[in-house]
Tab-separated table of C-alpha atoms in Angstrom:
chain	number	residue	atom	x	y	z
A	1	UNK	CA	0.188	0.667	-0.447
A	2	UNK	CA	3.201	2.490	0.463
A	3	UNK	CA	4.201	1.616	-2.819
A	4	UNK	CA	1.359	2.286	-3.991
A	5	UNK	CA	0.713	5.972	-2.810
A	6	UNK	CA	4.776	6.523	-3.601
A	7	UNK	CA	5.792	6.271	-0.061
A	8	UNK	CA	9.731	5.944	0.026
A	9	UNK	CA	9.559	3.129	2.938
A	10	UNK	CA	11.954	0.389	4.814
A	11	UNK	CA	9.902	-3.110	6.208
A	12	UNK	CA	12.659	-4.591	9.236
A	13	UNK	CA	11.988	-7.283	10.276
A	14	UNK	CA	13.183	-10.443	12.584
A	15	UNK	CA	10.859	-13.029	13.554
A	16	UNK	CA	7.516	-11.853	14.798
A	17	UNK	CA	8.731	-8.249	15.321
A	18	UNK	CA	7.959	-5.813	12.060
A	19	UNK	CA	9.183	-2.180	12.075
A	20	UNK	CA	7.847	0.297	8.948
A	21	UNK	CA	9.803	2.915	8.242
A	22	UNK	CA	9.522	6.246	6.017
A	23	UNK	CA	12.665	5.758	4.692
A	24	UNK	CA	14.526	5.633	1.300
A	25	UNK	CA	17.709	3.467	2.795
A	26	UNK	CA	17.568	0.896	4.442
A	27	UNK	CA	17.535	0.996	8.209
A	28	UNK	CA	19.272	-0.993	10.922
A	29	UNK	CA	20.238	0.950	13.703
A	30	UNK	CA	19.370	3.944	15.810
A	31	UNK	CA	21.126	6.483	14.173
A	32	UNK	CA	19.482	5.430	10.957
A	33	UNK	CA	16.122	5.249	12.090
A	34	UNK	CA	15.996	8.715	13.336
A	35	UNK	CA	16.632	9.402	9.677
A	36	UNK	CA	13.306	8.683	8.729
A	37	UNK	CA	10.440	11.010	7.959
A	38	UNK	CA	8.927	10.283	10.977
A	39	UNK	CA	6.336	12.727	10.834
A	40	UNK	CA	4.541	10.717	8.253
A	41	UNK	CA	3.596	8.285	11.519
A	42	UNK	CA	1.142	9.874	13.237
A	43	UNK	CA	-1.061	10.539	9.820
A	44	UNK	CA	-0.330	6.468	8.760
A	45	UNK	CA	-0.957	5.319	12.623
A	46	UNK	CA	-4.093	7.388	13.536
A	47	UNK	CA	-5.672	6.201	10.005
A	48	UNK	CA	-4.599	2.757	11.202
A	49	UNK	CA	-6.481	3.310	14.582
A	50	UNK	CA	-9.644	4.680	13.047
A	51	UNK	CA	-10.122	1.375	11.673
A	52	UNK	CA	-9.235	-0.935	14.465
A	53	UNK	CA	-5.912	-1.336	13.840
A	54	UNK	CA	-4.058	-1.155	16.434
A	55	UNK	CA	-0.570	-0.556	15.621
A	56	UNK	CA	2.678	0.764	17.742
A	57	UNK	CA	2.643	4.515	19.354
A	58	UNK	CA	5.915	5.771	17.808
A	59	UNK	CA	7.353	5.395	14.504
A	60	UNK	CA	10.461	3.686	16.393
A	61	UNK	CA	8.477	0.552	17.920
A	62	UNK	CA	8.496	-2.613	16.433
A	63	UNK	CA	4.643	-5.015	15.461
A	64	UNK	CA	4.289	-8.039	17.008
A	65	UNK	CA	2.972	-10.448	14.954
A	66	UNK	CA	1.654	-13.235	17.140
A	67	UNK	CA	-0.852	-16.923	17.770
A	68	UNK	CA	-3.594	-15.122	18.929
A	69	UNK	CA	-3.525	-12.812	15.051
A	70	UNK	CA	-6.563	-14.874	13.337
A	71	UNK	CA	-7.041	-14.420	9.457
A	72	UNK	CA	-9.727	-11.794	11.146
A	73	UNK	CA	-7.282	-9.490	12.073
A	74	UNK	CA	-4.989	-10.076	9.325
A	75	UNK	CA	-8.360	-9.493	7.014
A	76	UNK	CA	-8.623	-6.073	9.415
A	77	UNK	CA	-4.795	-4.493	8.965
A	78	UNK	CA	-4.695	-5.557	5.001
A	79	UNK	CA	-8.248	-3.240	4.936
A	80	UNK	CA	-6.411	-0.487	6.526
A	81	UNK	CA	-3.397	-0.357	4.982
A	82	UNK	CA	-4.193	1.779	1.745
A	83	UNK	CA	-6.227	4.194	4.250
A	84	UNK	CA	-2.741	4.730	6.534
A	85	UNK	CA	-0.748	4.610	3.218
A	86	UNK	CA	-2.714	7.458	1.939
A	87	UNK	CA	-2.517	9.491	5.262
A	88	UNK	CA	0.898	9.139	5.477
A	89	UNK	CA	1.370	10.356	1.385
A	90	UNK	CA	-0.772	13.359	2.307
A	91	UNK	CA	1.211	14.311	5.402
A	92	UNK	CA	2.631	17.675	5.932
A	93	UNK	CA	6.588	18.027	6.580
A	94	UNK	CA	6.711	20.560	9.748
A	95	UNK	CA	8.277	23.618	8.822
A	96	UNK	CA	11.620	23.742	10.515
């Protein structure tokens, strides 16, 4: 969904942990994570929240995939993702 909206992003994962970073470059450490377009995250987060998906509350935290998540949970995430991606695309960078 983020690719379809033209939003630069990287998805990092390890086991059941997944992080979405708004960056064109790979993110492997905190310094690189700080370089992302974190200002996109509030719109992304709130669009998910409005559709019943509760992502981590910070651009520096990860999602946890777990056994309690059933097919309905993944469908809800998939249905909300295009809305969240559109919100991230529409977000405006704050003026310095």
